[in-house]
Amino acid sequence: MSADPTVVLRPARPDEAAALTALSLRSKASWGYDAAFMAQCVAELTVRAGDLDPATCAVAAAAEGGGAVGLVQWTREGTDAVLLKLFVVPERFGQGIGHRLFAWAAEGARVAGAQRIAVAADPGAAPFYRRMGMRHAGTEPSLSIPGRLLPRLVLPLVPLG
């Protein structure tokens, strides 16, 4: 799939934190979760202006100055990079935006020296991550829903050199 020239990846701006939170919640809700479930996810999916480091967070947006249609954020945990957020607005699913955001995060993590990238995936999103080459590596507890286990997926990153 070729990249959509009408969408660009750019650093997230602090003034769009609320809009990015809304995007994340809307994308998550597309898996059919009810309002009570989504209320439990708000804290985890909230985007804070102070966390929008251009090295670890990017937005997919309309090339002509339009609003965000996707978001990715990762962090470093030891030798791993961990995806914290990767969301696309539901009406843009299947258009390659998630793939571009994932590739951006994986490349940034590789350049930063991470040996692999990992995610605790929503079960609905796990097939997407498998298409990105990630493999099942157990489960881990949800940060939002007590007692819920999420599939942990990992992808080794080829070192520089």
Short mmCIF file of N, CA, C and O in Angstrom, two decimals, residues 15-144:
data_model
loop_
_atom_site.label_atom_id
_atom_site.label_comp_id
_atom_site.label_asym_id
_atom_site.label_seq_id
_atom_site.Cartn_x
_atom_site.Cartn_y
_atom_site.Cartn_z
N ASP A 15 -1.05 22.15 22.22
CA ASP A 15 -2.41 22.70 22.19
C ASP A 15 -3.45 21.72 21.63
O ASP A 15 -4.64 21.98 21.70
N GLU A 16 -3.01 20.57 21.11
CA GLU A 16 -3.97 19.60 20.59
C GLU A 16 -4.11 18.38 21.50
O GLU A 16 -4.72 17.38 21.11
N ALA A 17 -3.62 18.45 22.73
CA ALA A 17 -3.70 17.31 23.65
C ALA A 17 -5.15 16.85 23.85
O ALA A 17 -5.44 15.65 23.81
N ALA A 18 -6.06 17.78 24.05
CA ALA A 18 -7.47 17.40 24.26
C ALA A 18 -8.05 16.73 23.01
O ALA A 18 -8.77 15.72 23.11
N ALA A 19 -7.73 17.24 21.84
CA ALA A 19 -8.23 16.65 20.60
C ALA A 19 -7.63 15.26 20.39
O ALA A 19 -8.32 14.35 19.90
N LEU A 20 -6.37 15.08 20.77
CA LEU A 20 -5.73 13.76 20.63
C LEU A 20 -6.31 12.76 21.62
O LEU A 20 -6.44 11.58 21.32
N THR A 21 -6.68 13.24 22.80
CA THR A 21 -7.37 12.37 23.77
C THR A 21 -8.70 11.92 23.18
O THR A 21 -9.04 10.73 23.21
N ALA A 22 -9.46 12.84 22.62
CA ALA A 22 -10.75 12.50 22.01
C ALA A 22 -10.56 11.51 20.86
O ALA A 22 -11.35 10.56 20.72
N LEU A 23 -9.54 11.71 20.05
CA LEU A 23 -9.24 10.80 18.94
C LEU A 23 -8.96 9.40 19.49
O LEU A 23 -9.49 8.41 18.99
N SER A 24 -8.14 9.31 20.53
CA SER A 24 -7.79 8.02 21.13
C SER A 24 -9.02 7.30 21.67
O SER A 24 -9.21 6.10 21.44
N LEU A 25 -9.86 8.04 22.37
CA LEU A 25 -11.08 7.44 22.93
C LEU A 25 -12.04 6.99 21.84
O LEU A 25 -12.64 5.91 21.92
N ARG A 26 -12.20 7.79 20.80
CA ARG A 26 -13.10 7.42 19.70
C ARG A 26 -12.60 6.19 18.96
O ARG A 26 -13.37 5.29 18.62
N SER A 27 -11.28 6.13 18.76
CA SER A 27 -10.71 4.97 18.09
C SER A 27 -10.89 3.71 18.94
O SER A 27 -11.30 2.67 18.44
N LYS A 28 -10.61 3.80 20.22
CA LYS A 28 -10.77 2.66 21.14
C LYS A 28 -12.23 2.19 21.17
O LYS A 28 -12.51 0.99 21.12
N ALA A 29 -13.15 3.14 21.23
CA ALA A 29 -14.58 2.81 21.30
C ALA A 29 -15.06 2.09 20.05
O ALA A 29 -16.06 1.37 20.09
N SER A 30 -14.35 2.23 18.94
CA SER A 30 -14.77 1.59 17.70
C SER A 30 -14.77 0.07 17.80
O SER A 30 -15.37 -0.60 16.95
N TRP A 31 -14.13 -0.49 18.83
CA TRP A 31 -14.14 -1.93 19.02
C TRP A 31 -15.43 -2.40 19.69
O TRP A 31 -15.56 -3.58 20.02
N GLY A 32 -16.38 -1.49 19.92
CA GLY A 32 -17.69 -1.87 20.44
C GLY A 32 -17.83 -1.82 21.95
O GLY A 32 -18.78 -2.37 22.49
N TYR A 33 -16.91 -1.17 22.63
CA TYR A 33 -16.99 -1.09 24.09
C TYR A 33 -18.10 -0.16 24.53
O TYR A 33 -18.38 0.85 23.88
N ASP A 34 -18.72 -0.48 25.67
CA ASP A 34 -19.80 0.36 26.20
C ASP A 34 -19.23 1.54 26.98
O ASP A 34 -18.03 1.64 27.22
N ALA A 35 -20.12 2.43 27.38
CA ALA A 35 -19.71 3.67 28.06
C ALA A 35 -19.00 3.39 29.38
O ALA A 35 -18.03 4.09 29.73
N ALA A 36 -19.44 2.38 30.13
CA ALA A 36 -18.79 2.06 31.40
C ALA A 36 -17.36 1.60 31.19
O ALA A 36 -16.44 2.02 31.91
N PHE A 37 -17.15 0.75 30.20
CA PHE A 37 -15.79 0.30 29.87
C PHE A 37 -14.92 1.49 29.47
O PHE A 37 -13.80 1.64 29.96
N MET A 38 -15.45 2.32 28.58
CA MET A 38 -14.68 3.47 28.09
C MET A 38 -14.34 4.44 29.22
O MET A 38 -13.26 5.04 29.23
N ALA A 39 -15.25 4.61 30.18
CA ALA A 39 -14.97 5.49 31.31
C ALA A 39 -13.75 5.01 32.09
O ALA A 39 -12.97 5.81 32.60
N GLN A 40 -13.56 3.69 32.15
CA GLN A 40 -12.40 3.14 32.85
C GLN A 40 -11.10 3.36 32.07
O GLN A 40 -10.02 3.26 32.64
N CYS A 41 -11.20 3.65 30.80
CA CYS A 41 -10.02 3.83 29.95
C CYS A 41 -9.55 5.27 29.85
O CYS A 41 -8.47 5.54 29.32
N VAL A 42 -10.34 6.21 30.35
CA VAL A 42 -10.03 7.63 30.15
C VAL A 42 -8.64 8.00 30.66
O VAL A 42 -7.86 8.66 29.96
N ALA A 43 -8.31 7.60 31.87
CA ALA A 43 -7.00 7.99 32.44
C ALA A 43 -5.85 7.49 31.57
O ALA A 43 -4.92 8.25 31.27
N GLU A 44 -5.92 6.23 31.15
CA GLU A 44 -4.85 5.66 30.34
C GLU A 44 -4.75 6.30 28.96
O GLU A 44 -3.65 6.45 28.41
N LEU A 45 -5.86 6.70 28.40
CA LEU A 45 -5.87 7.24 27.03
C LEU A 45 -5.75 8.76 26.97
O LEU A 45 -5.69 9.33 25.88
N THR A 46 -5.72 9.41 28.12
CA THR A 46 -5.57 10.86 28.13
C THR A 46 -4.17 11.26 27.63
O THR A 46 -3.17 10.70 28.08
N VAL A 47 -4.15 12.18 26.71
CA VAL A 47 -2.90 12.71 26.17
C VAL A 47 -2.59 14.01 26.93
O VAL A 47 -3.42 14.92 26.95
N ARG A 48 -1.42 14.06 27.53
CA ARG A 48 -1.00 15.24 28.29
C ARG A 48 0.01 16.05 27.50
O ARG A 48 0.95 15.48 26.94
N ALA A 49 -0.20 17.34 27.47
CA ALA A 49 0.66 18.22 26.68
C ALA A 49 2.13 18.02 27.01
O ALA A 49 2.99 18.03 26.12
N GLY A 50 2.45 17.82 28.27
CA GLY A 50 3.84 17.66 28.69
C GLY A 50 4.49 16.36 28.24
O GLY A 50 5.71 16.21 28.35
N ASP A 51 3.69 15.41 27.75
CA ASP A 51 4.22 14.12 27.31
C ASP A 51 4.45 14.04 25.80
O ASP A 51 4.80 12.98 25.29
N LEU A 52 4.24 15.13 25.11
CA LEU A 52 4.29 15.12 23.65
C LEU A 52 5.71 15.42 23.14
O LEU A 52 5.96 16.42 22.49
N ASP A 53 6.62 14.52 23.43
CA ASP A 53 8.01 14.63 22.99
C ASP A 53 8.09 14.31 21.50
O ASP A 53 7.66 13.23 21.09
N PRO A 54 8.63 15.21 20.68
CA PRO A 54 8.67 14.95 19.24
C PRO A 54 9.51 13.73 18.86
O PRO A 54 9.37 13.21 17.76
N ALA A 55 10.36 13.25 19.75
CA ALA A 55 11.16 12.06 19.46
C ALA A 55 10.35 10.78 19.65
O ALA A 55 10.69 9.74 19.07
N THR A 56 9.27 10.85 20.44
CA THR A 56 8.53 9.63 20.77
C THR A 56 7.02 9.74 20.52
O THR A 56 6.28 8.82 20.86
N CYS A 57 6.58 10.82 19.92
CA CYS A 57 5.15 11.01 19.66
C CYS A 57 4.98 11.71 18.31
O CYS A 57 5.65 12.71 18.04
N ALA A 58 4.10 11.17 17.49
CA ALA A 58 3.81 11.77 16.19
C ALA A 58 2.31 11.72 15.92
O ALA A 58 1.60 10.87 16.43
N VAL A 59 1.90 12.66 15.09
CA VAL A 59 0.50 12.77 14.67
C VAL A 59 0.45 12.60 13.16
O VAL A 59 1.32 13.09 12.44
N ALA A 60 -0.56 11.88 12.69
CA ALA A 60 -0.88 11.85 11.27
C ALA A 60 -1.96 12.89 11.06
O ALA A 60 -2.96 12.90 11.78
N ALA A 61 -1.73 13.79 10.12
CA ALA A 61 -2.68 14.88 9.89
C ALA A 61 -2.80 15.16 8.40
O ALA A 61 -1.92 14.82 7.61
N ALA A 62 -3.89 15.82 8.04
CA ALA A 62 -4.08 16.23 6.66
C ALA A 62 -2.95 17.16 6.25
O ALA A 62 -2.56 18.05 7.00
N ALA A 63 -2.40 16.93 5.07
CA ALA A 63 -1.24 17.68 4.59
C ALA A 63 -1.53 19.17 4.49
O ALA A 63 -0.63 19.98 4.65
N GLU A 64 -2.75 19.54 4.25
CA GLU A 64 -3.09 20.95 4.07
C GLU A 64 -3.55 21.60 5.37
O GLU A 64 -4.51 22.36 5.39
N GLY A 65 -2.89 21.27 6.47
CA GLY A 65 -3.18 21.92 7.75
C GLY A 65 -4.40 21.42 8.47
O GLY A 65 -4.90 22.07 9.38
N GLY A 66 -4.88 20.26 8.10
CA GLY A 66 -6.06 19.70 8.74
C GLY A 66 -5.75 19.11 10.10
O GLY A 66 -4.61 19.07 10.54
N GLY A 67 -6.77 18.66 10.75
CA GLY A 67 -6.63 18.09 12.08
C GLY A 67 -6.04 16.70 12.06
O GLY A 67 -5.86 16.07 11.02
N ALA A 68 -5.75 16.21 13.24
CA ALA A 68 -5.14 14.90 13.42
C ALA A 68 -6.12 13.79 13.04
O ALA A 68 -7.30 13.84 13.37
N VAL A 69 -5.59 12.78 12.35
CA VAL A 69 -6.36 11.58 12.02
C VAL A 69 -5.72 10.34 12.64
O VAL A 69 -6.26 9.24 12.52
N GLY A 70 -4.58 10.52 13.30
CA GLY A 70 -3.90 9.41 13.94
C GLY A 70 -2.85 9.89 14.91
O GLY A 70 -2.42 11.05 14.84
N LEU A 71 -2.45 9.01 15.80
CA LEU A 71 -1.50 9.34 16.85
C LEU A 71 -0.70 8.09 17.21
O LEU A 71 -1.26 7.00 17.28
N VAL A 72 0.60 8.26 17.43
CA VAL A 72 1.43 7.20 17.99
C VAL A 72 2.33 7.80 19.06
O VAL A 72 2.79 8.94 18.93
N GLN A 73 2.53 7.04 20.14
CA GLN A 73 3.41 7.47 21.22
C GLN A 73 4.08 6.22 21.79
O GLN A 73 3.43 5.20 22.01
N TRP A 74 5.39 6.31 21.99
CA TRP A 74 6.12 5.19 22.56
C TRP A 74 7.06 5.71 23.63
O TRP A 74 7.30 6.91 23.76
N THR A 75 7.57 4.78 24.44
CA THR A 75 8.52 5.12 25.48
C THR A 75 9.57 4.02 25.55
O THR A 75 9.38 2.94 24.99
N ARG A 76 10.62 4.30 26.23
CA ARG A 76 11.70 3.32 26.40
C ARG A 76 11.57 2.68 27.77
O ARG A 76 11.38 3.38 28.77
N GLU A 77 11.63 1.37 27.84
CA GLU A 77 11.65 0.62 29.10
C GLU A 77 12.79 -0.39 29.00
O GLU A 77 12.64 -1.43 28.36
N GLY A 78 13.93 -0.04 29.57
CA GLY A 78 15.11 -0.89 29.46
C GLY A 78 15.56 -0.98 28.02
O GLY A 78 15.73 0.04 27.35
N THR A 79 15.70 -2.21 27.53
CA THR A 79 16.14 -2.38 26.13
C THR A 79 14.98 -2.41 25.16
O THR A 79 15.18 -2.51 23.95
N ASP A 80 13.74 -2.31 25.68
CA ASP A 80 12.55 -2.32 24.83
C ASP A 80 12.02 -0.91 24.59
O ASP A 80 12.17 -0.03 25.44
N ALA A 81 11.36 -0.75 23.48
CA ALA A 81 10.47 0.39 23.26
C ALA A 81 9.07 -0.17 23.44
O ALA A 81 8.78 -1.29 23.04
N VAL A 82 8.20 0.61 24.08
CA VAL A 82 6.84 0.16 24.34
C VAL A 82 5.87 1.16 23.72
O VAL A 82 5.95 2.36 24.00
N LEU A 83 4.97 0.65 22.88
CA LEU A 83 3.94 1.51 22.32
C LEU A 83 2.93 1.82 23.42
O LEU A 83 2.36 0.93 24.02
N LEU A 84 2.74 3.11 23.68
CA LEU A 84 1.75 3.55 24.64
C LEU A 84 0.41 3.81 23.97
O LEU A 84 -0.64 3.52 24.54
N LYS A 85 0.48 4.40 22.80
CA LYS A 85 -0.73 4.74 22.05
C LYS A 85 -0.45 4.58 20.56
O LYS A 85 0.61 4.99 20.08
N LEU A 86 -1.40 4.00 19.85
CA LEU A 86 -1.42 4.02 18.40
C LEU A 86 -2.89 3.96 18.02
O LEU A 86 -3.53 2.92 18.15
N PHE A 87 -3.40 5.11 17.60
CA PHE A 87 -4.82 5.23 17.29
C PHE A 87 -5.01 5.98 15.98
O PHE A 87 -4.27 6.90 15.66
N VAL A 88 -6.04 5.56 15.25
CA VAL A 88 -6.44 6.20 14.00
C VAL A 88 -7.94 6.43 14.09
O VAL A 88 -8.67 5.57 14.63
N VAL A 89 -8.42 7.54 13.57
CA VAL A 89 -9.86 7.77 13.58
C VAL A 89 -10.53 6.66 12.77
O VAL A 89 -10.02 6.25 11.72
N PRO A 90 -11.65 6.12 13.25
CA PRO A 90 -12.26 4.96 12.61
C PRO A 90 -12.55 5.13 11.12
O PRO A 90 -12.39 4.17 10.35
N GLU A 91 -12.94 6.31 10.70
CA GLU A 91 -13.27 6.49 9.28
C GLU A 91 -12.04 6.41 8.38
O GLU A 91 -12.16 6.35 7.15
N ARG A 92 -10.84 6.37 8.97
CA ARG A 92 -9.60 6.24 8.18
C ARG A 92 -8.94 4.88 8.36
O ARG A 92 -7.82 4.68 7.88
N PHE A 93 -9.60 3.94 9.04
CA PHE A 93 -9.06 2.58 9.16
C PHE A 93 -8.83 2.02 7.76
O PHE A 93 -9.61 2.26 6.84
N GLY A 94 -7.78 1.23 7.61
CA GLY A 94 -7.52 0.54 6.35
C GLY A 94 -6.89 1.39 5.28
O GLY A 94 -6.77 0.95 4.14
N GLN A 95 -6.46 2.61 5.62
CA GLN A 95 -5.86 3.50 4.62
C GLN A 95 -4.35 3.63 4.76
O GLN A 95 -3.74 4.50 4.15
N GLY A 96 -3.74 2.80 5.59
CA GLY A 96 -2.28 2.81 5.73
C GLY A 96 -1.74 3.77 6.78
O GLY A 96 -0.53 3.83 6.99
N ILE A 97 -2.61 4.50 7.45
CA ILE A 97 -2.16 5.48 8.43
C ILE A 97 -1.55 4.79 9.65
O ILE A 97 -0.48 5.17 10.13
N GLY A 98 -2.21 3.75 10.14
CA GLY A 98 -1.67 3.00 11.27
C GLY A 98 -0.32 2.39 10.93
O GLY A 98 0.60 2.41 11.76
N HIS A 99 -0.18 1.87 9.73
CA HIS A 99 1.08 1.29 9.29
C HIS A 99 2.19 2.35 9.31
O HIS A 99 3.30 2.09 9.78
N ARG A 100 1.91 3.52 8.79
CA ARG A 100 2.91 4.60 8.78
C ARG A 100 3.29 5.02 10.19
O ARG A 100 4.46 5.25 10.49
N LEU A 101 2.29 5.13 11.08
CA LEU A 101 2.58 5.51 12.46
C LEU A 101 3.42 4.43 13.16
O LEU A 101 4.38 4.74 13.87
N PHE A 102 3.07 3.16 12.93
CA PHE A 102 3.85 2.08 13.52
C PHE A 102 5.28 2.09 13.00
O PHE A 102 6.24 1.96 13.78
N ALA A 103 5.46 2.24 11.70
CA ALA A 103 6.80 2.26 11.11
C ALA A 103 7.62 3.43 11.67
O ALA A 103 8.82 3.28 11.94
N TRP A 104 6.99 4.58 11.86
CA TRP A 104 7.68 5.74 12.43
C TRP A 104 8.18 5.41 13.83
O TRP A 104 9.33 5.70 14.19
N ALA A 105 7.30 4.81 14.65
CA ALA A 105 7.68 4.48 16.03
C ALA A 105 8.79 3.42 16.05
O ALA A 105 9.76 3.54 16.81
N ALA A 106 8.66 2.38 15.24
CA ALA A 106 9.66 1.31 15.22
C ALA A 106 11.02 1.85 14.78
O ALA A 106 12.05 1.50 15.37
N GLU A 107 11.04 2.71 13.77
CA GLU A 107 12.31 3.28 13.32
C GLU A 107 12.92 4.18 14.38
O GLU A 107 14.11 4.14 14.65
N GLY A 108 12.09 5.01 15.02
CA GLY A 108 12.61 5.87 16.09
C GLY A 108 13.16 5.05 17.24
O GLY A 108 14.21 5.39 17.81
N ALA A 109 12.48 3.97 17.59
CA ALA A 109 12.95 3.11 18.67
C ALA A 109 14.27 2.43 18.29
O ALA A 109 15.18 2.32 19.10
N ARG A 110 14.35 1.96 17.05
CA ARG A 110 15.59 1.32 16.58
C ARG A 110 16.75 2.28 16.63
O ARG A 110 17.82 1.97 17.14
N VAL A 111 16.55 3.49 16.13
CA VAL A 111 17.60 4.52 16.14
C VAL A 111 18.01 4.85 17.57
O VAL A 111 19.18 5.10 17.86
N ALA A 112 17.04 4.82 18.49
CA ALA A 112 17.32 5.11 19.89
C ALA A 112 18.00 3.95 20.61
O ALA A 112 18.36 4.06 21.78
N GLY A 113 18.19 2.82 19.92
CA GLY A 113 18.90 1.70 20.49
C GLY A 113 18.06 0.60 21.09
O GLY A 113 18.59 -0.34 21.69
N ALA A 114 16.74 0.68 20.95
CA ALA A 114 15.88 -0.38 21.49
C ALA A 114 16.12 -1.67 20.70
O ALA A 114 16.33 -1.64 19.49
N GLN A 115 16.07 -2.78 21.39
CA GLN A 115 16.27 -4.08 20.75
C GLN A 115 14.98 -4.66 20.19
O GLN A 115 15.00 -5.48 19.29
N ARG A 116 13.86 -4.22 20.75
CA ARG A 116 12.57 -4.67 20.23
C ARG A 116 11.51 -3.65 20.62
O ARG A 116 11.72 -2.83 21.51
N ILE A 117 10.38 -3.74 19.94
CA ILE A 117 9.24 -2.88 20.26
C ILE A 117 8.11 -3.81 20.72
O ILE A 117 7.93 -4.90 20.16
N ALA A 118 7.40 -3.38 21.76
CA ALA A 118 6.36 -4.22 22.36
C ALA A 118 5.09 -3.40 22.56
O ALA A 118 5.13 -2.17 22.64
N VAL A 119 3.98 -4.12 22.65
CA VAL A 119 2.69 -3.47 22.93
C VAL A 119 1.79 -4.44 23.69
O VAL A 119 1.82 -5.64 23.42
N ALA A 120 1.06 -3.90 24.64
CA ALA A 120 -0.06 -4.63 25.25
C ALA A 120 -1.26 -4.22 24.42
O ALA A 120 -1.79 -3.11 24.55
N ALA A 121 -1.68 -5.08 23.52
CA ALA A 121 -2.65 -4.72 22.48
C ALA A 121 -4.09 -4.96 22.93
O ALA A 121 -4.39 -5.94 23.60
N ASP A 122 -4.97 -4.06 22.51
CA ASP A 122 -6.39 -4.35 22.60
C ASP A 122 -6.61 -5.60 21.74
O ASP A 122 -6.03 -5.71 20.65
N PRO A 123 -7.41 -6.54 22.21
CA PRO A 123 -7.64 -7.74 21.39
C PRO A 123 -8.12 -7.44 19.98
O PRO A 123 -7.75 -8.13 19.03
N GLY A 124 -8.90 -6.38 19.81
CA GLY A 124 -9.35 -6.02 18.47
C GLY A 124 -8.24 -5.51 17.58
O GLY A 124 -8.30 -5.64 16.35
N ALA A 125 -7.20 -4.94 18.17
CA ALA A 125 -6.08 -4.39 17.41
C ALA A 125 -4.96 -5.40 17.19
O ALA A 125 -4.07 -5.16 16.38
N ALA A 126 -4.99 -6.53 17.90
CA ALA A 126 -3.92 -7.52 17.78
C ALA A 126 -3.68 -7.97 16.34
O ALA A 126 -2.51 -8.10 15.93
N PRO A 127 -4.71 -8.20 15.52
CA PRO A 127 -4.44 -8.58 14.13
C PRO A 127 -3.65 -7.51 13.36
O PRO A 127 -2.80 -7.86 12.53
N PHE A 128 -3.91 -6.25 13.63
CA PHE A 128 -3.13 -5.18 12.99
C PHE A 128 -1.66 -5.32 13.34
O PHE A 128 -0.79 -5.28 12.47
N TYR A 129 -1.37 -5.50 14.62
CA TYR A 129 0.02 -5.61 15.06
C TYR A 129 0.69 -6.85 14.47
O TYR A 129 1.88 -6.81 14.12
N ARG A 130 -0.06 -7.93 14.33
CA ARG A 130 0.51 -9.12 13.69
C ARG A 130 0.86 -8.83 12.24
O ARG A 130 1.87 -9.30 11.73
N ARG A 131 0.03 -8.05 11.56
CA ARG A 131 0.34 -7.67 10.16
C ARG A 131 1.60 -6.81 10.10
O ARG A 131 2.29 -6.79 9.08
N MET A 132 1.92 -6.12 11.19
CA MET A 132 3.14 -5.31 11.25
C MET A 132 4.36 -6.17 11.55
O MET A 132 5.48 -5.67 11.62
N GLY A 133 4.17 -7.47 11.73
CA GLY A 133 5.27 -8.40 11.98
C GLY A 133 5.46 -8.76 13.44
O GLY A 133 6.35 -9.54 13.77
N MET A 134 4.63 -8.23 14.32
CA MET A 134 4.76 -8.54 15.75
C MET A 134 4.28 -9.96 16.02
O MET A 134 3.42 -10.47 15.31
N ARG A 135 4.85 -10.55 17.07
CA ARG A 135 4.50 -11.91 17.45
C ARG A 135 4.05 -11.96 18.90
O ARG A 135 4.54 -11.20 19.73
N HIS A 136 3.15 -12.89 19.19
CA HIS A 136 2.62 -13.06 20.54
C HIS A 136 3.74 -13.42 21.51
O HIS A 136 4.58 -14.26 21.22
N ALA A 137 3.74 -12.76 22.68
CA ALA A 137 4.77 -13.01 23.70
C ALA A 137 4.15 -13.05 25.09
O ALA A 137 4.69 -12.50 26.04
N GLY A 138 2.97 -13.63 25.19
CA GLY A 138 2.31 -13.74 26.48
C GLY A 138 1.19 -12.73 26.65
O GLY A 138 0.64 -12.22 25.67
N THR A 139 0.89 -12.47 27.91
CA THR A 139 -0.16 -11.50 28.24
C THR A 139 0.36 -10.56 29.31
O THR A 139 1.37 -10.85 29.97
N GLU A 140 -0.34 -9.46 29.48
CA GLU A 140 -0.05 -8.55 30.59
C GLU A 140 -1.33 -7.87 31.03
O GLU A 140 -2.27 -7.75 30.25
N PRO A 141 -1.37 -7.46 32.29
CA PRO A 141 -2.59 -6.85 32.80
C PRO A 141 -2.90 -5.51 32.14
O PRO A 141 -1.99 -4.72 31.86
N SER A 142 -4.18 -5.27 31.93
CA SER A 142 -4.64 -3.97 31.44
C SER A 142 -4.34 -2.92 32.50
O SER A 142 -4.47 -3.17 33.70
N LEU A 143 -3.95 -1.74 32.05
CA LEU A 143 -3.74 -0.62 32.97
C LEU A 143 -5.06 0.05 33.34
O LEU A 143 -5.09 0.86 34.26
N SER A 144 -6.13 -0.28 32.63
CA SER A 144 -7.42 0.37 32.84
C SER A 144 -8.47 -0.51 33.50
O SER A 144 -9.29 -0.03 34.27
#
